[in-house]
């Protein structure tokens, strides 16, 4: 886990130097797709681009790059690629909501081999390396026992990106879970699921940097993942990938059946 420890050290340092000094003090700008970015996003990404290749000599693909740059990096570096989201939850960040994170993953041949996600406000760092388990600040995940039934489950659901009007409508009227949350940071949603703070997860379409670190953290915590298109999660579309997930395998089977039946 030495590489993971080195990534954690870098991410904590970059959060302290580039992100938190700008919290509540930075203006926002909109990209062409309508999403927000800030000076803090750019500064954080630049710092990670400098530091991560010193740990392992792979290039860095970041959210704030152009689509052409991202496509080229993905196509040319199957043997190893750092994937970063400098601030996931930028809307929360600019509005003073303490639910955002820095996310770093190392991907090899299209699969994530390690993930580190850090919320600098709560000082919680979630991390995993494939085959070595998942952790929060040194404590093995999950942190707590899981819900025993769908009716007791807490689900993180991002309805906005569900392509099926039927599924979105059913989610609001006859969903089988007990309670629903949507807090504006996909990377932390994965972590909360891995920790047992959530039981179920549904997202209609995440970008690469939204799922790269979180998905491996969930898998290493014992969770299960599919997409709306296929049960082979890691084979689905790279640039916009949906997620059906649960921490408990038995709940995953029930959740998966319900979502597929209501698409």
PDB file of C-alpha atoms in Angstrom:
ATOM      1  CA  UNK A   1       0.000   0.000   0.000  1.00  0.00           C
ATOM      2  CA  UNK A   2       3.046   2.308  -0.205  1.00  0.00           C
ATOM      3  CA  UNK A   3       1.832   3.889  -3.434  1.00  0.00           C
ATOM      4  CA  UNK A   4      -1.556   4.595  -1.863  1.00  0.00           C
ATOM      5  CA  UNK A   5       0.130   6.215   1.138  1.00  0.00           C
ATOM      6  CA  UNK A   6       2.138   8.453  -1.175  1.00  0.00           C
ATOM      7  CA  UNK A   7      -0.983   9.465  -3.100  1.00  0.00           C
ATOM      8  CA  UNK A   8      -2.773  10.292   0.151  1.00  0.00           C
ATOM      9  CA  UNK A   9       0.141  12.474   1.228  1.00  0.00           C
ATOM     10  CA  UNK A  10       0.043  14.378  -2.080  1.00  0.00           C
ATOM     11  CA  UNK A  11      -3.737  14.810  -2.026  1.00  0.00           C
ATOM     12  CA  UNK A  12      -3.742  16.127   1.546  1.00  0.00           C
ATOM     13  CA  UNK A  13      -0.960  18.590   0.751  1.00  0.00           C
ATOM     14  CA  UNK A  14      -2.665  19.862  -2.402  1.00  0.00           C
ATOM     15  CA  UNK A  15      -5.946  20.283  -0.524  1.00  0.00           C
ATOM     16  CA  UNK A  16      -4.166  22.351   2.113  1.00  0.00           C
ATOM     17  CA  UNK A  17      -2.237  24.520  -0.345  1.00  0.00           C
ATOM     18  CA  UNK A  18      -4.635  24.928  -3.275  1.00  0.00           C
ATOM     19  CA  UNK A  19      -8.211  24.095  -2.275  1.00  0.00           C
ATOM     20  CA  UNK A  20      -9.055  25.075   1.292  1.00  0.00           C
ATOM     21  CA  UNK A  21      -7.465  28.575   1.125  1.00  0.00           C
ATOM     22  CA  UNK A  22      -9.954  29.278  -1.680  1.00  0.00           C
ATOM     23  CA  UNK A  23     -13.025  27.800   0.041  1.00  0.00           C
ATOM     24  CA  UNK A  24     -15.692  30.528   0.223  1.00  0.00           C
ATOM     25  CA  UNK A  25     -13.222  32.982  -1.368  1.00  0.00           C
ATOM     26  CA  UNK A  26     -13.293  32.139  -5.071  1.00  0.00           C
ATOM     27  CA  UNK A  27     -15.486  33.102  -7.993  1.00  0.00           C
ATOM     28  CA  UNK A  28     -17.125  30.624 -10.340  1.00  0.00           C
ATOM     29  CA  UNK A  29     -17.168  30.232 -14.110  1.00  0.00           C
ATOM     30  CA  UNK A  30     -19.315  28.034 -16.328  1.00  0.00           C
ATOM     31  CA  UNK A  31     -17.862  25.676 -18.914  1.00  0.00           C
ATOM     32  CA  UNK A  32     -19.445  25.067 -22.318  1.00  0.00           C
ATOM     33  CA  UNK A  33     -21.470  22.148 -20.939  1.00  0.00           C
ATOM     34  CA  UNK A  34     -22.922  24.399 -18.221  1.00  0.00           C
ATOM     35  CA  UNK A  35     -21.001  22.899 -15.312  1.00  0.00           C
ATOM     36  CA  UNK A  36     -19.075  25.068 -12.869  1.00  0.00           C
ATOM     37  CA  UNK A  37     -15.360  25.370 -12.379  1.00  0.00           C
ATOM     38  CA  UNK A  38     -13.194  27.682 -10.308  1.00  0.00           C
ATOM     39  CA  UNK A  39      -9.631  28.835  -9.907  1.00  0.00           C
ATOM     40  CA  UNK A  40      -9.350  26.205  -7.171  1.00  0.00           C
ATOM     41  CA  UNK A  41     -10.203  23.406  -9.642  1.00  0.00           C
ATOM     42  CA  UNK A  42      -7.484  24.558 -12.013  1.00  0.00           C
ATOM     43  CA  UNK A  43      -4.868  25.059  -9.285  1.00  0.00           C
ATOM     44  CA  UNK A  44      -5.587  21.675  -7.740  1.00  0.00           C
ATOM     45  CA  UNK A  45      -5.446  19.865 -11.080  1.00  0.00           C
ATOM     46  CA  UNK A  46      -2.168  21.568 -11.989  1.00  0.00           C
ATOM     47  CA  UNK A  47      -0.588  20.552  -8.674  1.00  0.00           C
ATOM     48  CA  UNK A  48      -1.718  16.943  -9.084  1.00  0.00           C
ATOM     49  CA  UNK A  49      -0.345  16.878 -12.627  1.00  0.00           C
ATOM     50  CA  UNK A  50       3.045  17.840 -11.225  1.00  0.00           C
ATOM     51  CA  UNK A  51       3.090  15.512  -8.229  1.00  0.00           C
ATOM     52  CA  UNK A  52       1.398  12.230  -9.197  1.00  0.00           C
ATOM     53  CA  UNK A  53       3.866  11.214 -11.952  1.00  0.00           C
ATOM     54  CA  UNK A  54       6.616  11.408  -9.326  1.00  0.00           C
ATOM     55  CA  UNK A  55       4.914   8.502  -7.540  1.00  0.00           C
ATOM     56  CA  UNK A  56       4.382   6.400 -10.675  1.00  0.00           C
ATOM     57  CA  UNK A  57       5.444   7.784 -14.081  1.00  0.00           C
ATOM     58  CA  UNK A  58       2.047   7.881 -15.779  1.00  0.00           C
ATOM     59  CA  UNK A  59       0.326  10.920 -17.310  1.00  0.00           C
ATOM     60  CA  UNK A  60      -2.605  12.638 -15.616  1.00  0.00           C
ATOM     61  CA  UNK A  61      -6.080  12.974 -17.109  1.00  0.00           C
ATOM     62  CA  UNK A  62      -8.108  15.673 -15.372  1.00  0.00           C
ATOM     63  CA  UNK A  63     -11.678  16.902 -15.537  1.00  0.00           C
ATOM     64  CA  UNK A  64     -10.607  20.432 -16.471  1.00  0.00           C
ATOM     65  CA  UNK A  65      -8.813  19.368 -19.665  1.00  0.00           C
ATOM     66  CA  UNK A  66     -10.349  19.666 -23.115  1.00  0.00           C
ATOM     67  CA  UNK A  67     -12.261  16.715 -24.530  1.00  0.00           C
ATOM     68  CA  UNK A  68      -9.575  16.277 -27.195  1.00  0.00           C
ATOM     69  CA  UNK A  69      -6.850  16.108 -24.533  1.00  0.00           C
ATOM     70  CA  UNK A  70      -8.848  13.601 -22.482  1.00  0.00           C
ATOM     71  CA  UNK A  71      -9.566  11.380 -25.491  1.00  0.00           C
ATOM     72  CA  UNK A  72      -5.910  11.336 -26.494  1.00  0.00           C
ATOM     73  CA  UNK A  73      -4.656  10.527 -23.016  1.00  0.00           C
ATOM     74  CA  UNK A  74      -7.150   7.685 -22.633  1.00  0.00           C
ATOM     75  CA  UNK A  75      -6.347   6.174 -26.042  1.00  0.00           C
ATOM     76  CA  UNK A  76      -2.568   6.427 -25.701  1.00  0.00           C
ATOM     77  CA  UNK A  77      -2.044   5.209 -22.135  1.00  0.00           C
ATOM     78  CA  UNK A  78      -3.807   1.896 -21.452  1.00  0.00           C
ATOM     79  CA  UNK A  79      -0.765   0.718 -19.490  1.00  0.00           C
ATOM     80  CA  UNK A  80      -1.275   3.361 -16.802  1.00  0.00           C
ATOM     81  CA  UNK A  81      -3.139   6.619 -16.368  1.00  0.00           C
ATOM     82  CA  UNK A  82      -3.856   8.835 -13.388  1.00  0.00           C
ATOM     83  CA  UNK A  83      -7.466  10.092 -13.471  1.00  0.00           C
ATOM     84  CA  UNK A  84      -8.293  13.065 -11.252  1.00  0.00           C
ATOM     85  CA  UNK A  85     -11.247  15.188 -10.318  1.00  0.00           C
ATOM     86  CA  UNK A  86      -9.684  18.227  -8.648  1.00  0.00           C
ATOM     87  CA  UNK A  87     -12.921  19.215  -6.902  1.00  0.00           C
ATOM     88  CA  UNK A  88     -15.929  16.959  -7.215  1.00  0.00           C
ATOM     89  CA  UNK A  89     -18.895  18.923  -5.956  1.00  0.00           C
ATOM     90  CA  UNK A  90     -17.862  22.346  -7.250  1.00  0.00           C
ATOM     91  CA  UNK A  91     -21.377  23.722  -6.773  1.00  0.00           C
ATOM     92  CA  UNK A  92     -21.186  22.727  -3.119  1.00  0.00           C
ATOM     93  CA  UNK A  93     -17.678  24.192  -2.884  1.00  0.00           C
ATOM     94  CA  UNK A  94     -18.642  27.639  -4.196  1.00  0.00           C
ATOM     95  CA  UNK A  95     -21.790  27.772  -2.062  1.00  0.00           C
ATOM     96  CA  UNK A  96     -20.104  26.795   1.189  1.00  0.00           C
ATOM     97  CA  UNK A  97     -21.603  23.314   1.460  1.00  0.00           C
ATOM     98  CA  UNK A  98     -18.987  21.037   3.081  1.00  0.00           C
ATOM     99  CA  UNK A  99     -19.588  18.078   0.769  1.00  0.00           C
ATOM    100  CA  UNK A 100     -16.889  18.006  -1.905  1.00  0.00           C
ATOM    101  CA  UNK A 101     -13.755  16.014  -2.523  1.00  0.00           C
ATOM    102  CA  UNK A 102     -10.507  15.562  -4.403  1.00  0.00           C
ATOM    103  CA  UNK A 103     -10.478  12.257  -6.275  1.00  0.00           C
ATOM    104  CA  UNK A 104      -7.487  10.352  -7.683  1.00  0.00           C
ATOM    105  CA  UNK A 105      -7.480   6.964  -9.401  1.00  0.00           C
ATOM    106  CA  UNK A 106      -4.841   4.908 -11.171  1.00  0.00           C
ATOM    107  CA  UNK A 107      -6.313   3.038 -14.134  1.00  0.00           C
ATOM    108  CA  UNK A 108      -4.658   0.199 -16.053  1.00  0.00           C
ATOM    109  CA  UNK A 109      -6.278  -1.393 -19.113  1.00  0.00           C
ATOM    110  CA  UNK A 110      -9.563   0.349 -18.441  1.00  0.00           C
ATOM    111  CA  UNK A 111      -9.936  -0.697 -14.799  1.00  0.00           C
ATOM    112  CA  UNK A 112      -9.126   1.192 -11.622  1.00  0.00           C
ATOM    113  CA  UNK A 113      -6.300  -0.320  -9.597  1.00  0.00           C
ATOM    114  CA  UNK A 114      -6.347   2.212  -6.777  1.00  0.00           C
ATOM    115  CA  UNK A 115      -8.499   5.083  -5.620  1.00  0.00           C
ATOM    116  CA  UNK A 116      -8.108   7.922  -3.110  1.00  0.00           C
ATOM    117  CA  UNK A 117     -10.943  10.334  -2.301  1.00  0.00           C
ATOM    118  CA  UNK A 118     -10.464  13.101   0.251  1.00  0.00           C
ATOM    119  CA  UNK A 119     -12.986  15.470   1.833  1.00  0.00           C
ATOM    120  CA  UNK A 120     -10.757  18.196   3.283  1.00  0.00           C
ATOM    121  CA  UNK A 121     -13.540  19.711   5.405  1.00  0.00           C
ATOM    122  CA  UNK A 122     -14.195  16.524   7.375  1.00  0.00           C
ATOM    123  CA  UNK A 123     -10.571  15.338   6.975  1.00  0.00           C
ATOM    124  CA  UNK A 124     -11.855  11.971   5.759  1.00  0.00           C
ATOM    125  CA  UNK A 125      -9.713  10.103   3.245  1.00  0.00           C
ATOM    126  CA  UNK A 126     -11.229   6.999   1.664  1.00  0.00           C
ATOM    127  CA  UNK A 127      -8.851   4.736  -0.218  1.00  0.00           C
ATOM    128  CA  UNK A 128      -8.352   1.304  -1.725  1.00  0.00           C
ATOM    129  CA  UNK A 129      -5.962  -0.717  -3.815  1.00  0.00           C
ATOM    130  CA  UNK A 130      -7.339  -3.644  -5.764  1.00  0.00           C
ATOM    131  CA  UNK A 131      -6.901  -6.830  -3.780  1.00  0.00           C
ATOM    132  CA  UNK A 132      -6.000  -5.026  -0.537  1.00  0.00           C
ATOM    133  CA  UNK A 133      -9.330  -3.796   0.860  1.00  0.00           C
ATOM    134  CA  UNK A 134     -10.830  -0.353   1.356  1.00  0.00           C
ATOM    135  CA  UNK A 135     -10.288   2.044   4.260  1.00  0.00           C
ATOM    136  CA  UNK A 136     -11.313   5.341   5.831  1.00  0.00           C
ATOM    137  CA  UNK A 137      -8.495   7.016   7.767  1.00  0.00           C
ATOM    138  CA  UNK A 138      -6.967   3.607   8.487  1.00  0.00           C
ATOM    139  CA  UNK A 139     -10.187   1.837   9.454  1.00  0.00           C
ATOM    140  CA  UNK A 140     -11.365  -1.025   7.256  1.00  0.00           C
ATOM    141  CA  UNK A 141     -14.591  -0.459   5.326  1.00  0.00           C
ATOM    142  CA  UNK A 142     -17.469  -0.886   5.782  1.00  0.00           C
ATOM    143  CA  UNK A 143     -17.726   0.886   9.126  1.00  0.00           C
ATOM    144  CA  UNK A 144     -21.131  -0.483  10.146  1.00  0.00           C
ATOM    145  CA  UNK A 145     -23.571  -3.279   9.506  1.00  0.00           C
ATOM    146  CA  UNK A 146     -25.791  -2.941   6.467  1.00  0.00           C
ATOM    147  CA  UNK A 147     -29.556  -2.658   6.193  1.00  0.00           C
ATOM    148  CA  UNK A 148     -31.338  -6.001   6.493  1.00  0.00           C
ATOM    149  CA  UNK A 149     -34.102  -5.202   4.020  1.00  0.00           C
ATOM    150  CA  UNK A 150     -34.881  -2.888   1.130  1.00  0.00           C
ATOM    151  CA  UNK A 151     -37.461  -1.125   3.251  1.00  0.00           C
ATOM    152  CA  UNK A 152     -34.749  -0.095   5.717  1.00  0.00           C
ATOM    153  CA  UNK A 153     -32.223   0.923   3.078  1.00  0.00           C
ATOM    154  CA  UNK A 154     -30.913   4.438   2.446  1.00  0.00           C
ATOM    155  CA  UNK A 155     -30.404   5.061  -1.270  1.00  0.00           C
ATOM    156  CA  UNK A 156     -28.267   7.697  -2.954  1.00  0.00           C
ATOM    157  CA  UNK A 157     -30.066   8.456  -6.221  1.00  0.00           C
ATOM    158  CA  UNK A 158     -29.237  11.098  -8.833  1.00  0.00           C
ATOM    159  CA  UNK A 159     -32.497  11.343 -10.762  1.00  0.00           C
ATOM    160  CA  UNK A 160     -31.378  14.168 -13.076  1.00  0.00           C
ATOM    161  CA  UNK A 161     -29.288  11.884 -15.263  1.00  0.00           C
ATOM    162  CA  UNK A 162     -31.715   8.980 -15.590  1.00  0.00           C
ATOM    163  CA  UNK A 163     -32.459   8.700 -19.301  1.00  0.00           C
ATOM    164  CA  UNK A 164     -35.684   6.773 -18.721  1.00  0.00           C
ATOM    165  CA  UNK A 165     -38.659   8.925 -17.764  1.00  0.00           C
ATOM    166  CA  UNK A 166     -40.376   5.788 -16.521  1.00  0.00           C
ATOM    167  CA  UNK A 167     -37.542   4.926 -14.133  1.00  0.00           C
ATOM    168  CA  UNK A 168     -37.360   8.478 -12.764  1.00  0.00           C
ATOM    169  CA  UNK A 169     -41.124   8.512 -12.217  1.00  0.00           C
ATOM    170  CA  UNK A 170     -41.129   5.131 -10.517  1.00  0.00           C
ATOM    171  CA  UNK A 171     -38.243   6.254  -8.332  1.00  0.00           C
ATOM    172  CA  UNK A 172     -40.399   9.088  -7.027  1.00  0.00           C
ATOM    173  CA  UNK A 173     -43.560   7.064  -6.503  1.00  0.00           C
ATOM    174  CA  UNK A 174     -42.967   3.389  -5.725  1.00  0.00           C
ATOM    175  CA  UNK A 175     -39.237   3.060  -4.993  1.00  0.00           C
ATOM    176  CA  UNK A 176     -38.593   0.101  -2.679  1.00  0.00           C
ATOM    177  CA  UNK A 177     -36.101   1.730  -0.312  1.00  0.00           C
ATOM    178  CA  UNK A 178     -36.709   3.500   2.966  1.00  0.00           C
ATOM    179  CA  UNK A 179     -35.053   6.883   2.354  1.00  0.00           C
ATOM    180  CA  UNK A 180     -33.316   8.780  -0.443  1.00  0.00           C
ATOM    181  CA  UNK A 181     -30.352  11.195  -0.568  1.00  0.00           C
ATOM    182  CA  UNK A 182     -28.688  13.301  -3.279  1.00  0.00           C
ATOM    183  CA  UNK A 183     -25.923  15.556  -1.988  1.00  0.00           C
ATOM    184  CA  UNK A 184     -24.002  16.718  -5.047  1.00  0.00           C
ATOM    185  CA  UNK A 185     -20.724  14.789  -5.064  1.00  0.00           C
ATOM    186  CA  UNK A 186     -20.594  11.474  -6.920  1.00  0.00           C
ATOM    187  CA  UNK A 187     -17.174  10.551  -5.575  1.00  0.00           C
ATOM    188  CA  UNK A 188     -18.304  10.913  -1.969  1.00  0.00           C
ATOM    189  CA  UNK A 189     -21.516   9.025  -2.744  1.00  0.00           C
ATOM    190  CA  UNK A 190     -19.376   6.003  -3.687  1.00  0.00           C
ATOM    191  CA  UNK A 191     -17.440   6.370  -0.448  1.00  0.00           C
ATOM    192  CA  UNK A 192     -20.514   6.693   1.730  1.00  0.00           C
ATOM    193  CA  UNK A 193     -21.861   3.534   0.112  1.00  0.00           C
ATOM    194  CA  UNK A 194     -18.576   1.710   0.782  1.00  0.00           C
ATOM    195  CA  UNK A 195     -18.652   2.883   4.397  1.00  0.00           C
ATOM    196  CA  UNK A 196     -22.223   1.679   4.973  1.00  0.00           C
ATOM    197  CA  UNK A 197     -23.627   5.174   5.366  1.00  0.00           C
ATOM    198  CA  UNK A 198     -25.722   4.443   2.279  1.00  0.00           C
ATOM    199  CA  UNK A 199     -27.006   1.018   1.274  1.00  0.00           C
ATOM    200  CA  UNK A 200     -27.983   1.517  -2.387  1.00  0.00           C
ATOM    201  CA  UNK A 201     -26.819   3.713  -5.263  1.00  0.00           C
ATOM    202  CA  UNK A 202     -28.215   4.706  -8.651  1.00  0.00           C
ATOM    203  CA  UNK A 203     -26.747   7.200 -11.098  1.00  0.00           C
ATOM    204  CA  UNK A 204     -27.794   7.625 -14.713  1.00  0.00           C
ATOM    205  CA  UNK A 205     -24.478   8.737 -16.171  1.00  0.00           C
ATOM    206  CA  UNK A 206     -21.135   9.638 -14.579  1.00  0.00           C
ATOM    207  CA  UNK A 207     -17.982  10.902 -16.221  1.00  0.00           C
ATOM    208  CA  UNK A 208     -14.764   8.917 -15.930  1.00  0.00           C
ATOM    209  CA  UNK A 209     -13.402  10.999 -13.037  1.00  0.00           C
ATOM    210  CA  UNK A 210     -16.687  10.619 -11.129  1.00  0.00           C
ATOM    211  CA  UNK A 211     -16.449   6.836 -10.875  1.00  0.00           C
ATOM    212  CA  UNK A 212     -12.775   5.925 -11.375  1.00  0.00           C
ATOM    213  CA  UNK A 213     -11.727   6.065  -7.715  1.00  0.00           C
ATOM    214  CA  UNK A 214     -15.080   5.437  -6.057  1.00  0.00           C
ATOM    215  CA  UNK A 215     -15.954   2.236  -7.895  1.00  0.00           C
ATOM    216  CA  UNK A 216     -12.787   0.428  -6.821  1.00  0.00           C
ATOM    217  CA  UNK A 217     -13.250   1.645  -3.243  1.00  0.00           C
ATOM    218  CA  UNK A 218     -16.752   0.165  -3.214  1.00  0.00           C
ATOM    219  CA  UNK A 219     -15.620  -3.114  -4.760  1.00  0.00           C
ATOM    220  CA  UNK A 220     -12.810  -3.457  -2.221  1.00  0.00           C
ATOM    221  CA  UNK A 221     -15.342  -2.841   0.574  1.00  0.00           C
ATOM    222  CA  UNK A 222     -17.318  -5.821  -0.731  1.00  0.00           C
ATOM    223  CA  UNK A 223     -19.919  -3.959  -2.779  1.00  0.00           C
ATOM    224  CA  UNK A 224     -21.418  -4.909  -6.129  1.00  0.00           C
ATOM    225  CA  UNK A 225     -21.827  -2.763  -9.269  1.00  0.00           C
ATOM    226  CA  UNK A 226     -23.580  -3.014 -12.619  1.00  0.00           C
ATOM    227  CA  UNK A 227     -24.719  -0.377 -15.082  1.00  0.00           C
ATOM    228  CA  UNK A 228     -28.075   0.255 -16.695  1.00  0.00           C
ATOM    229  CA  UNK A 229     -26.647  -1.308 -19.875  1.00  0.00           C
ATOM    230  CA  UNK A 230     -24.636  -4.296 -18.674  1.00  0.00           C
ATOM    231  CA  UNK A 231     -23.738  -6.371 -15.641  1.00  0.00           C
ATOM    232  CA  UNK A 232     -20.051  -6.083 -16.610  1.00  0.00           C
ATOM    233  CA  UNK A 233     -19.594  -2.612 -15.144  1.00  0.00           C
ATOM    234  CA  UNK A 234     -16.007  -2.051 -16.287  1.00  0.00           C
ATOM    235  CA  UNK A 235     -16.831  -2.841 -19.924  1.00  0.00           C
ATOM    236  CA  UNK A 236     -19.464  -0.112 -20.298  1.00  0.00           C
ATOM    237  CA  UNK A 237     -19.026   3.257 -22.027  1.00  0.00           C
ATOM    238  CA  UNK A 238     -16.025   5.092 -20.600  1.00  0.00           C
ATOM    239  CA  UNK A 239     -17.109   8.719 -20.823  1.00  0.00           C
ATOM    240  CA  UNK A 240     -20.655   8.412 -19.487  1.00  0.00           C
ATOM    241  CA  UNK A 241     -21.273   5.341 -17.355  1.00  0.00           C
ATOM    242  CA  UNK A 242     -24.364   4.647 -15.290  1.00  0.00           C
ATOM    243  CA  UNK A 243     -24.271   2.788 -11.990  1.00  0.00           C
ATOM    244  CA  UNK A 244     -26.522   0.409 -10.086  1.00  0.00           C
ATOM    245  CA  UNK A 245     -24.743  -0.484  -6.861  1.00  0.00           C
ATOM    246  CA  UNK A 246     -25.161  -1.766  -3.332  1.00  0.00           C
ATOM    247  CA  UNK A 247     -22.859  -2.663  -0.489  1.00  0.00           C
ATOM    248  CA  UNK A 248     -24.606  -5.912   0.478  1.00  0.00           C
ATOM    249  CA  UNK A 249     -24.721  -8.566  -2.288  1.00  0.00           C
ATOM    250  CA  UNK A 250     -28.217  -9.737  -1.330  1.00  0.00           C
ATOM    251  CA  UNK A 251     -29.582  -6.187  -1.408  1.00  0.00           C
ATOM    252  CA  UNK A 252     -27.756  -5.615  -4.680  1.00  0.00           C
ATOM    253  CA  UNK A 253     -29.599  -8.539  -6.268  1.00  0.00           C
ATOM    254  CA  UNK A 254     -32.968  -7.111  -5.184  1.00  0.00           C
ATOM    255  CA  UNK A 255     -32.067  -3.539  -6.175  1.00  0.00           C
ATOM    256  CA  UNK A 256     -30.684  -4.637  -9.538  1.00  0.00           C
ATOM    257  CA  UNK A 257     -33.870  -6.579 -10.340  1.00  0.00           C
ATOM    258  CA  UNK A 258     -36.111  -3.659  -9.356  1.00  0.00           C
ATOM    259  CA  UNK A 259     -34.169  -1.074 -11.392  1.00  0.00           C
ATOM    260  CA  UNK A 260     -34.007  -3.274 -14.494  1.00  0.00           C
ATOM    261  CA  UNK A 261     -37.731  -4.100 -14.233  1.00  0.00           C
ATOM    262  CA  UNK A 262     -38.642  -0.400 -14.027  1.00  0.00           C
ATOM    263  CA  UNK A 263     -36.462   1.000 -16.835  1.00  0.00           C
TER     264      UNK A 263
END
